[in-house]
Short mmCIF file of C-alpha atoms in Angstrom, two decimals:
data_model
loop_
_atom_site.label_atom_id
_atom_site.label_comp_id
_atom_site.label_asym_id
_atom_site.label_seq_id
_atom_site.Cartn_x
_atom_site.Cartn_y
_atom_site.Cartn_z
CA MET I 19 -73.17 89.88 97.19
CA THR I 20 -74.23 89.47 100.83
CA THR I 21 -76.51 91.85 102.74
CA PRO I 22 -74.76 95.18 103.42
CA SER I 23 -73.47 95.36 106.99
CA ILE I 24 -71.89 97.82 109.39
CA ILE I 25 -69.30 97.00 112.04
CA PHE I 26 -69.58 99.52 114.86
CA VAL I 27 -66.91 99.76 117.54
CA ASP I 28 -67.35 101.82 120.73
CA ASP I 29 -66.52 101.06 124.37
CA ASP I 30 -69.69 102.82 125.60
CA PRO I 31 -72.58 100.28 125.76
CA HIS I 32 -75.24 103.03 125.66
CA ILE I 33 -73.85 104.47 122.42
CA ARG I 34 -73.60 100.96 120.93
CA GLN I 35 -77.26 100.33 121.77
CA ALA I 36 -78.40 103.67 120.35
CA ILE I 37 -76.45 103.26 117.09
CA ALA I 38 -77.64 99.67 116.70
CA GLN I 39 -81.28 100.71 117.03
CA THR I 40 -80.85 103.62 114.62
CA LEU I 41 -79.18 101.54 111.92
CA THR I 42 -81.57 98.62 112.30
CA LEU I 43 -84.55 100.94 111.81
CA GLU I 44 -82.89 102.17 108.61
CA ASP I 45 -82.55 98.58 107.34
CA LEU I 46 -78.77 98.61 107.78
CA PRO I 47 -77.71 95.41 109.59
CA VAL I 48 -75.08 96.21 112.22
CA THR I 49 -72.78 94.23 114.47
CA CYS I 50 -71.40 96.00 117.53
CA PHE I 51 -68.11 95.46 119.38
CA GLU I 52 -66.66 97.07 122.47
CA ASP I 53 -63.06 97.07 121.23
CA ALA I 54 -61.12 97.03 117.96
CA PRO I 55 -59.34 93.65 118.34
CA SER I 56 -62.71 91.87 118.67
CA ALA I 57 -64.06 93.63 115.58
CA LEU I 58 -60.97 92.92 113.47
CA LYS I 59 -61.54 89.18 113.82
CA HIS I 60 -64.56 89.65 111.54
CA VAL I 61 -62.81 91.69 108.85
CA ASP I 62 -61.09 90.19 105.81
CA ALA I 63 -60.43 91.22 102.21
CA ASP I 64 -63.91 90.01 101.18
CA TYR I 65 -65.80 91.93 103.86
CA ASP I 66 -68.48 93.83 101.96
CA GLY I 67 -69.47 96.39 104.57
CA VAL I 68 -68.30 99.54 106.35
CA ILE I 69 -66.54 100.07 109.68
CA LEU I 70 -67.71 102.83 112.00
CA CYS I 71 -65.60 103.35 115.10
CA ASP I 72 -65.00 105.77 117.93
CA PHE I 73 -61.59 107.42 118.02
CA ASN I 74 -60.89 107.07 121.75
CA MET I 75 -61.04 103.36 122.59
CA PRO I 76 -59.12 101.10 124.97
CA GLU I 77 -56.39 98.77 123.65
CA MET I 78 -56.45 100.25 120.13
CA ASN I 79 -57.65 103.71 119.09
CA GLY I 80 -59.32 104.64 115.81
CA LEU I 81 -56.07 105.57 114.09
CA GLU I 82 -54.46 102.24 114.98
CA MET I 83 -57.55 100.38 113.86
CA LEU I 84 -57.46 102.24 110.54
CA ASP I 85 -53.88 101.10 110.01
CA ARG I 86 -54.86 97.46 110.67
CA VAL I 87 -57.90 97.62 108.38
CA ARG I 88 -55.90 99.14 105.52
CA SER I 89 -53.32 96.36 105.86
CA ILE I 90 -56.17 93.88 105.24
CA ASP I 91 -57.79 95.80 102.36
CA ASP I 92 -57.30 99.50 101.75
CA THR I 93 -60.68 99.82 100.00
CA ILE I 94 -62.71 99.00 103.14
CA PRO I 95 -64.30 102.31 104.20
CA LEU I 96 -63.65 103.26 107.83
CA ILE I 97 -65.51 106.20 109.38
CA ILE I 98 -64.35 107.71 112.66
CA LEU I 99 -66.58 109.23 115.34
CA THR I 100 -64.77 112.08 117.06
CA GLY I 101 -65.25 114.52 119.92
CA GLN I 102 -64.51 118.23 119.49
CA GLY I 103 -60.95 117.86 120.78
CA ASP I 104 -60.14 115.12 118.25
CA ILE I 105 -60.76 117.08 115.03
CA SER I 106 -57.09 117.53 114.17
CA THR I 107 -56.46 113.84 114.76
CA ALA I 108 -59.47 112.95 112.59
CA VAL I 109 -58.06 115.07 109.78
CA THR I 110 -54.80 113.14 110.14
CA ALA I 111 -56.80 109.91 109.86
CA MET I 112 -58.39 111.19 106.65
CA GLN I 113 -54.95 111.86 105.25
CA GLN I 114 -53.98 108.29 106.12
CA GLY I 115 -56.95 106.77 104.32
CA ALA I 116 -60.06 107.03 106.51
CA TYR I 117 -63.25 107.35 104.45
CA ASP I 118 -64.59 110.22 106.57
CA PHE I 119 -65.16 111.41 110.13
CA ILE I 120 -68.26 112.67 111.88
CA GLU I 121 -68.25 114.87 114.94
CA LYS I 122 -70.23 114.15 118.13
CA PRO I 123 -72.99 114.95 118.73
CA PHE I 124 -73.98 114.01 115.20
CA ASP I 125 -77.08 114.25 113.09
CA GLN I 126 -78.58 110.79 112.52
CA ASP I 127 -79.65 111.54 108.95
CA GLU I 128 -76.14 112.74 108.15
CA LEU I 129 -74.67 109.52 109.56
CA ILE I 130 -77.10 107.31 107.60
CA GLU I 131 -76.36 109.12 104.34
CA LEU I 132 -72.62 108.83 104.93
CA LEU I 133 -72.88 105.10 105.66
CA ARG I 134 -74.98 104.43 102.55
CA HIS I 135 -72.47 106.23 100.34
CA ALA I 136 -69.61 104.30 101.94
CA LEU I 137 -71.44 101.00 101.39
CA GLU I 138 -71.99 101.82 97.73
CA LYS I 139 -68.31 102.62 97.34
CA ARG I 140 -67.33 99.31 98.97
CA HIS I 141 -69.65 97.32 96.74
CA LEU I 142 -68.28 99.03 93.64
CA ALA I 143 -64.72 98.26 94.77
CA LEU I 144 -65.56 94.57 95.21
CA GLU I 145 -67.39 94.49 91.86
CA ASN I 146 -64.43 96.09 90.10
CA ARG I 147 -62.12 93.54 91.68
CA ARG I 148 -64.33 90.69 90.46
CA LEU I 149 -64.55 92.12 86.95
CA LYS I 150 -60.79 92.65 86.74
CA ALA I 151 -60.22 89.04 87.81
CA GLN I 152 -62.73 87.94 85.17
CA LEU I 153 -60.97 89.99 82.49
CA ARG I 154 -57.60 88.49 83.46
CA HIS I 155 -59.21 85.07 83.16
CA LEU I 156 -60.68 85.84 79.72
CA ALA I 157 -57.44 87.39 78.49
CA ARG I 158 -55.43 84.23 79.07
CA PRO I 159 -54.30 82.38 75.97
CA GLY I 160 -55.65 78.98 75.06
CA PRO I 161 -58.94 77.31 76.06
CA ARG I 162 -61.35 79.19 78.30
CA MET I 163 -63.70 77.84 80.91
CA LEU I 164 -66.92 79.79 80.42
CA GLY I 165 -69.47 80.32 83.14
CA ASP I 166 -70.10 82.80 85.89
CA SER I 167 -72.34 80.68 88.12
CA PRO I 168 -71.32 80.21 91.77
CA SER I 169 -70.50 76.54 91.15
CA MET I 170 -68.14 77.38 88.27
CA GLN I 171 -66.57 80.18 90.29
CA LYS I 172 -65.83 77.56 92.94
CA VAL I 173 -64.21 75.30 90.32
CA MET I 174 -61.99 78.11 89.05
CA ALA I 175 -61.10 79.18 92.59
CA THR I 176 -59.79 75.63 93.14
CA ILE I 177 -57.94 75.45 89.82
CA ASP I 178 -56.30 78.86 89.50
CA PRO I 179 -53.90 78.58 92.50
CA ILE I 180 -52.44 75.28 91.26
CA LEU I 181 -52.03 76.04 87.54
CA ASP I 182 -48.26 76.46 87.80
CA ILE I 183 -47.78 73.75 90.41
CA SER I 184 -47.09 70.26 89.06
CA ALA I 185 -49.56 68.65 91.45
CA ASN I 186 -51.63 65.78 90.09
CA VAL I 187 -55.32 66.63 89.62
CA LEU I 188 -58.37 64.37 89.79
CA LEU I 189 -61.43 65.65 87.89
CA HIS I 190 -64.80 64.18 88.81
CA GLY I 191 -67.97 64.82 86.85
CA GLU I 192 -70.74 63.34 84.77
CA THR I 193 -70.26 62.39 81.13
CA GLY I 194 -70.18 65.50 78.96
CA SER I 195 -69.65 67.92 81.85
CA GLY I 196 -66.38 69.26 80.43
CA LYS I 197 -63.62 67.26 82.12
CA ASP I 198 -61.48 67.19 78.96
CA ALA I 199 -61.94 70.96 78.42
CA LEU I 200 -60.89 71.67 82.00
CA ALA I 201 -57.84 69.41 81.64
CA ARG I 202 -56.75 71.32 78.52
CA TYR I 203 -57.38 74.62 80.28
CA ILE I 204 -55.11 73.58 83.16
CA HIS I 205 -52.35 72.52 80.75
CA GLU I 206 -52.56 75.57 78.48
CA ASN I 207 -52.44 77.96 81.44
CA SER I 208 -49.58 76.20 83.22
CA GLY I 209 -45.82 76.37 82.83
CA ARG I 210 -46.04 73.12 80.83
CA SER I 211 -48.01 74.64 77.96
CA ALA I 212 -44.97 74.70 75.64
CA HIS I 213 -44.82 70.89 75.83
CA ASN I 214 -47.24 68.13 74.84
CA PHE I 215 -50.74 67.62 76.14
CA VAL I 216 -51.31 63.89 75.66
CA ALA I 217 -54.76 62.37 76.20
CA ILE I 218 -55.81 58.75 76.36
CA ASN I 219 -59.24 57.31 77.11
CA CYS I 220 -58.65 54.32 79.35
CA GLY I 221 -62.07 52.91 78.53
CA ALA I 222 -61.71 53.15 74.75
CA VAL I 223 -58.42 51.24 74.33
CA PRO I 224 -58.58 47.40 74.45
CA GLU I 225 -57.02 45.94 77.60
CA ASN I 226 -54.38 44.05 75.62
CA LEU I 227 -53.18 47.28 73.96
CA ILE I 228 -53.40 49.94 76.65
CA GLU I 229 -50.11 48.99 78.32
CA SER I 230 -48.24 49.43 75.05
CA GLU I 231 -50.11 52.69 74.43
CA LEU I 232 -49.01 54.11 77.76
CA PHE I 233 -45.50 52.69 78.14
CA GLY I 234 -44.44 52.13 74.53
CA HIS I 235 -42.46 49.12 73.33
CA GLU I 236 -39.23 48.03 71.70
CA ALA I 237 -39.10 46.31 68.31
CA GLY I 238 -39.90 42.60 68.77
CA ALA I 239 -41.40 43.06 72.26
CA PHE I 240 -44.47 41.09 71.11
CA THR I 241 -46.00 39.77 67.91
CA GLY I 242 -46.60 42.66 65.56
CA ALA I 243 -44.16 45.03 67.29
CA GLU I 244 -42.00 45.64 64.22
CA LYS I 245 -40.34 48.84 65.45
CA ARG I 246 -39.79 50.87 68.59
CA ARG I 247 -42.77 52.99 69.68
CA ILE I 248 -42.75 55.80 72.21
CA GLY I 249 -45.60 55.51 74.71
CA LYS I 250 -48.03 58.21 75.82
CA ILE I 251 -46.26 58.77 79.14
CA GLU I 252 -42.89 59.34 77.51
CA HIS I 253 -44.46 61.51 74.81
CA ALA I 254 -45.91 63.73 77.56
CA ASN I 255 -42.48 64.36 79.11
CA LYS I 256 -42.37 67.90 80.60
CA GLY I 257 -46.03 68.25 79.62
CA THR I 258 -49.35 66.85 80.79
CA LEU I 259 -50.85 63.35 80.53
CA PHE I 260 -54.65 63.28 80.63
CA LEU I 261 -56.13 59.93 81.64
CA ASP I 262 -59.85 59.93 80.89
CA GLU I 263 -62.24 57.30 82.30
CA LEU I 264 -59.58 56.30 84.79
CA GLU I 265 -61.95 53.86 86.50
CA SER I 266 -61.63 51.62 83.40
CA MET I 267 -57.87 51.10 83.78
CA PRO I 268 -57.01 47.40 84.37
CA MET I 269 -55.77 46.61 87.88
CA PRO I 270 -52.31 45.31 86.78
CA LEU I 271 -51.72 48.52 84.85
CA GLN I 272 -52.65 50.58 87.91
CA VAL I 273 -49.64 49.08 89.71
CA LYS I 274 -47.29 50.11 86.91
CA LEU I 275 -48.78 53.62 86.71
CA LEU I 276 -48.29 54.02 90.45
CA ARG I 277 -44.62 53.14 90.05
CA VAL I 278 -44.26 55.79 87.33
CA LEU I 279 -45.84 58.39 89.61
CA GLU I 280 -43.54 57.50 92.49
CA GLU I 281 -40.27 57.17 90.55
CA GLN I 282 -40.93 59.47 87.55
CA ARG I 283 -39.42 56.78 85.34
CA VAL I 284 -40.90 54.63 82.59
CA GLU I 285 -39.73 51.38 81.03
CA ARG I 286 -40.87 50.41 77.54
CA LEU I 287 -42.17 46.90 76.96
CA GLY I 288 -39.33 44.61 75.94
CA SER I 289 -36.65 46.98 77.29
CA ASN I 290 -34.38 46.88 80.35
CA GLN I 291 -33.63 50.61 80.10
CA VAL I 292 -35.59 53.14 82.11
CA GLN I 293 -36.41 56.60 80.80
CA GLU I 294 -36.63 59.58 83.16
CA VAL I 295 -39.89 61.49 82.72
CA ASP I 296 -41.36 64.66 84.17
CA VAL I 297 -45.11 64.36 83.71
CA ARG I 298 -48.10 65.98 85.34
CA ILE I 299 -51.08 63.64 85.53
CA ILE I 300 -54.63 64.91 85.20
CA ALA I 301 -57.06 62.03 85.67
CA ALA I 302 -60.80 62.17 85.03
CA THR I 303 -63.59 59.90 86.17
CA LYS I 304 -67.36 59.80 86.36
CA ALA I 305 -67.21 57.14 89.08
CA ASP I 306 -66.70 57.42 92.82
CA LEU I 307 -63.08 56.21 92.98
CA LYS I 308 -63.06 56.33 96.78
CA LYS I 309 -65.98 53.90 96.88
CA LEU I 310 -64.35 51.68 94.23
CA SER I 311 -61.09 51.63 96.19
CA ASP I 312 -62.96 50.73 99.41
CA GLU I 313 -64.60 47.86 97.52
CA GLY I 314 -61.24 46.67 96.14
CA GLU I 315 -62.10 47.50 92.53
CA PHE I 316 -59.54 50.31 92.28
CA ARG I 317 -56.15 50.56 93.96
CA SER I 318 -56.42 52.84 96.98
CA ASP I 319 -52.72 53.79 96.84
CA LEU I 320 -53.14 55.00 93.25
CA TYR I 321 -56.32 56.85 94.19
CA TYR I 322 -54.57 58.78 96.95
CA ARG I 323 -51.55 59.42 94.74
CA LEU I 324 -53.74 61.00 92.04
CA ASN I 325 -56.12 62.73 94.44
CA VAL I 326 -53.75 65.56 95.36
CA VAL I 327 -56.25 68.14 94.14
CA LYS I 328 -59.79 66.99 93.46
CA VAL I 329 -62.18 69.09 91.37
CA ASP I 330 -65.88 68.29 91.23
CA ILE I 331 -67.33 69.64 87.97
CA PRO I 332 -71.02 70.53 88.34
CA PRO I 333 -73.50 69.15 85.79
CA LEU I 334 -75.12 71.73 83.54
CA ARG I 335 -78.51 71.35 85.25
CA GLU I 336 -76.92 72.79 88.41
CA ARG I 337 -75.60 75.90 86.64
CA LYS I 338 -78.39 76.76 84.21
CA GLU I 339 -77.56 80.47 84.40
CA ASP I 340 -74.46 79.62 82.32
CA VAL I 341 -76.51 78.08 79.49
CA PRO I 342 -77.10 81.24 77.36
CA MET I 343 -73.42 82.25 77.49
CA LEU I 344 -72.20 78.75 76.66
CA PHE I 345 -74.74 78.36 73.86
CA HIS I 346 -73.70 81.68 72.30
CA HIS I 347 -70.03 80.63 72.53
CA PHE I 348 -70.69 77.31 70.79
CA VAL I 349 -72.84 79.03 68.13
CA LEU I 350 -69.99 81.39 67.25
CA ILE I 351 -67.56 78.45 66.93
CA ALA I 352 -69.98 76.45 64.77
CA ALA I 353 -70.81 79.47 62.59
CA ALA I 354 -67.11 80.00 61.89
CA ARG I 355 -66.58 76.32 61.15
CA TYR I 356 -69.48 75.99 58.73
CA ASP I 357 -69.25 79.53 57.33
CA ARG I 358 -72.80 80.29 58.46
CA GLU I 359 -74.40 83.31 60.08
CA SER I 360 -74.82 83.19 63.84
CA ILE I 361 -78.37 84.11 64.86
CA PRO I 362 -78.59 85.25 68.50
CA LEU I 363 -81.27 83.71 70.70
CA ASP I 364 -84.21 85.82 71.75
CA ALA I 365 -85.21 85.93 75.42
CA GLY I 366 -87.93 83.28 75.02
CA GLN I 367 -85.58 80.81 73.33
CA ALA I 368 -82.92 81.35 76.00
CA ALA I 369 -85.49 80.79 78.75
CA ARG I 370 -86.60 77.52 77.13
CA LEU I 371 -83.01 76.29 77.03
CA MET I 372 -82.62 77.10 80.71
CA GLN I 373 -85.65 74.95 81.56
CA HIS I 374 -84.14 71.85 79.94
CA SER I 375 -82.55 69.27 82.26
CA TRP I 376 -79.47 68.69 80.00
CA PRO I 377 -78.78 65.01 80.71
CA GLY I 378 -75.90 65.16 78.21
CA ASN I 379 -74.46 68.25 79.93
CA VAL I 380 -72.21 70.69 78.02
CA ARG I 381 -71.65 68.18 75.21
CA GLU I 382 -75.41 68.07 74.54
CA LEU I 383 -75.57 71.87 74.54
CA ARG I 384 -72.65 72.11 72.10
CA ASN I 385 -74.29 69.63 69.74
CA LEU I 386 -77.55 71.59 69.87
CA ALA I 387 -75.67 74.81 69.06
CA GLU I 388 -74.20 73.15 65.96
CA ARG I 389 -77.65 71.99 64.82
CA TYR I 390 -78.99 75.49 65.47
CA VAL I 391 -76.34 76.95 63.17
CA LEU I 392 -77.04 74.36 60.45
CA LEU I 393 -80.85 74.11 60.70
CA GLY I 394 -81.85 77.43 62.24
CA PRO I 395 -84.30 78.00 65.13
CA ALA I 396 -86.24 74.86 64.16
CA ALA I 397 -83.45 72.85 65.82
CA LEU I 398 -84.58 74.16 69.19
CA ASN I 399 -87.94 72.42 68.80
CA GLU I 400 -86.11 69.12 69.24
CA ASN I 401 -84.97 70.31 72.63
CA GLU I 402 -88.27 70.96 74.41
CA PRO I 403 -88.00 70.41 78.17
CA SER I 404 -88.82 66.84 79.08
CA SER I 405 -92.07 66.19 80.91
CA ASP I 406 -90.22 65.12 84.04
CA SER I 407 -87.85 68.08 84.04
CA ALA I 408 -89.77 69.66 86.89
CA ASN I 409 -88.66 66.75 89.07
CA VAL I 410 -85.00 67.19 88.22
CA ALA I 411 -82.77 68.34 91.07
CA GLY I 412 -82.49 72.10 91.10
CA ARG I 413 -86.23 72.98 90.78
CA GLN I 414 -86.62 76.76 90.85
CA THR I 415 -89.12 78.92 92.69
CA LEU I 416 -91.14 81.51 90.76
CA ALA I 417 -88.80 84.28 91.93
CA GLU I 418 -85.76 82.26 90.83
CA MET I 419 -87.31 81.54 87.44
CA MET I 420 -88.08 85.25 86.98
CA ASP I 421 -84.49 86.14 87.89
CA SER I 422 -83.18 83.50 85.49
CA PHE I 423 -85.45 84.77 82.72
CA GLU I 424 -84.39 88.38 83.33
CA ARG I 425 -80.71 87.42 83.26
CA SER I 426 -81.10 85.37 80.08
CA ALA I 427 -83.04 88.21 78.40
CA ILE I 428 -80.28 90.70 79.18
CA ILE I 429 -77.56 88.27 78.02
CA SER I 430 -79.44 87.63 74.79
CA ALA I 431 -79.84 91.38 74.15
CA LEU I 432 -76.20 92.09 74.95
CA ASN I 433 -75.14 89.31 72.59
CA THR I 434 -77.36 90.69 69.82
CA CYS I 435 -76.07 94.23 70.37
CA HIS I 436 -72.43 93.11 70.76
CA GLY I 437 -72.17 94.72 74.19
CA SER I 438 -73.54 98.12 73.14
CA ILE I 439 -75.34 99.57 76.16
CA LYS I 440 -77.25 102.09 74.03
CA ASP I 441 -78.59 99.44 71.62
CA THR I 442 -79.38 97.06 74.48
CA MET I 443 -81.40 99.78 76.23
CA VAL I 444 -83.46 100.26 73.06
CA GLN I 445 -84.01 96.53 72.53
CA LEU I 446 -85.12 95.91 76.11
CA GLY I 447 -86.98 99.23 76.43
CA ILE I 448 -85.36 100.22 79.74
CA ALA I 449 -83.38 103.20 81.00
CA ARG I 450 -79.57 103.22 81.14
CA LYS I 451 -79.44 103.23 84.96
CA THR I 452 -81.96 100.37 85.14
CA LEU I 453 -79.88 98.33 82.70
CA TYR I 454 -76.66 98.96 84.63
CA ASP I 455 -78.37 98.10 87.93
CA LYS I 456 -79.67 94.82 86.52
CA MET I 457 -76.29 93.98 84.93
CA ARG I 458 -74.61 94.57 88.28
CA LYS I 459 -77.26 92.42 89.99
CA HIS I 460 -76.62 89.52 87.62
CA GLY I 461 -72.83 89.94 87.48
CA LEU I 462 -72.70 90.88 83.78
CA ASP I 463 -70.02 92.97 82.10
CA LYS I 464 -70.54 94.52 78.65
CA ALA I 465 -66.90 93.73 77.75
CA GLU I 466 -67.77 90.01 77.67
CA PHE I 467 -70.18 90.56 74.77
CA LYS I 468 -68.05 92.72 72.48
CA ASP I 469 -66.71 91.01 69.34
#
């Protein structure tokens, strides 16, 4: 959440200066405008402040500005300053959705209190919107992408608008960062989820076999081809084909894949018949395909054909605030698989995990969670932060480390108490309001921790 701000609109420069000084002294950042059209250029649905405006203004009066603001977002509070003769109009504005009005000459303390209440209401509205979006995300069927860090929010903001669009997607990220999980998430939450999700690792299949794997073959097409075989592309018809380690695909095969993408047709080896296919391609790579294409080691036309939507998946070391939530998720899965009890982390254990550099990314964390379930807390001793972890990108200041520790402690307590606010208060030894304030600060919702 950004610093609270006030937009103040008045055509009188003396009043603008006086209001600006008053609000600044009260630690309420303010931006002043002489007319409504200029102010509206700075207002969108994510604006997290309050609008204070005079009623009588040139070009657009307060009532007209209210109408424009409500068309952008009807939860943005707008307060109108009125003269004595404008009271009836101000009441009309209240009926049409204004937050409040204040009559000139006004008491400064009254204005400050009104603005602070309006800011709190705006922040709650934005927080509720975020939580509702998060609940919709968690309520979706199929695989979930866990993580509430800014970098993962950016990933999901890129993915969500194109789930039901059959655009090809290129996933870029380090080994173990979750490219396969994101590919499955896209498929399961798209209109293609009723059809096959077909995955092939281009680096794991021998070069002399990968063409047959992708395109299939007719009986007798080559030595050992005793019967017809449907290829991965054809098997993914109306579904999704996931090509992992795309940078490993042989150059001759890249030409044939490009033709499939352009014509949406596939021809089995040893056949003269073409098969119509409707396939969405999700490709994944840990390499810089643009650089490889510039160097002639990867076909540039295929790169641009696949790079309709590119998603950069952040490594785990760049989103350490997600570590406790992910670890708890993997522990629950492993406990169910091995029929073992899941022991929640305490705050100290969670903080230690967040200090690790995670070179193996989410895959390393998942493996540690499985060992934790099988061997108990002793498994965490194998995961002490490396001596050079302080030099890893993403070094934190003391304040950042304290924030991270506080967040992980609250997450750990909420996990242990299954989202019960009362029990969490007791475990952490803090008051209810303090707990709610800190949960709001760290973007935590108790519903995420209920069984």
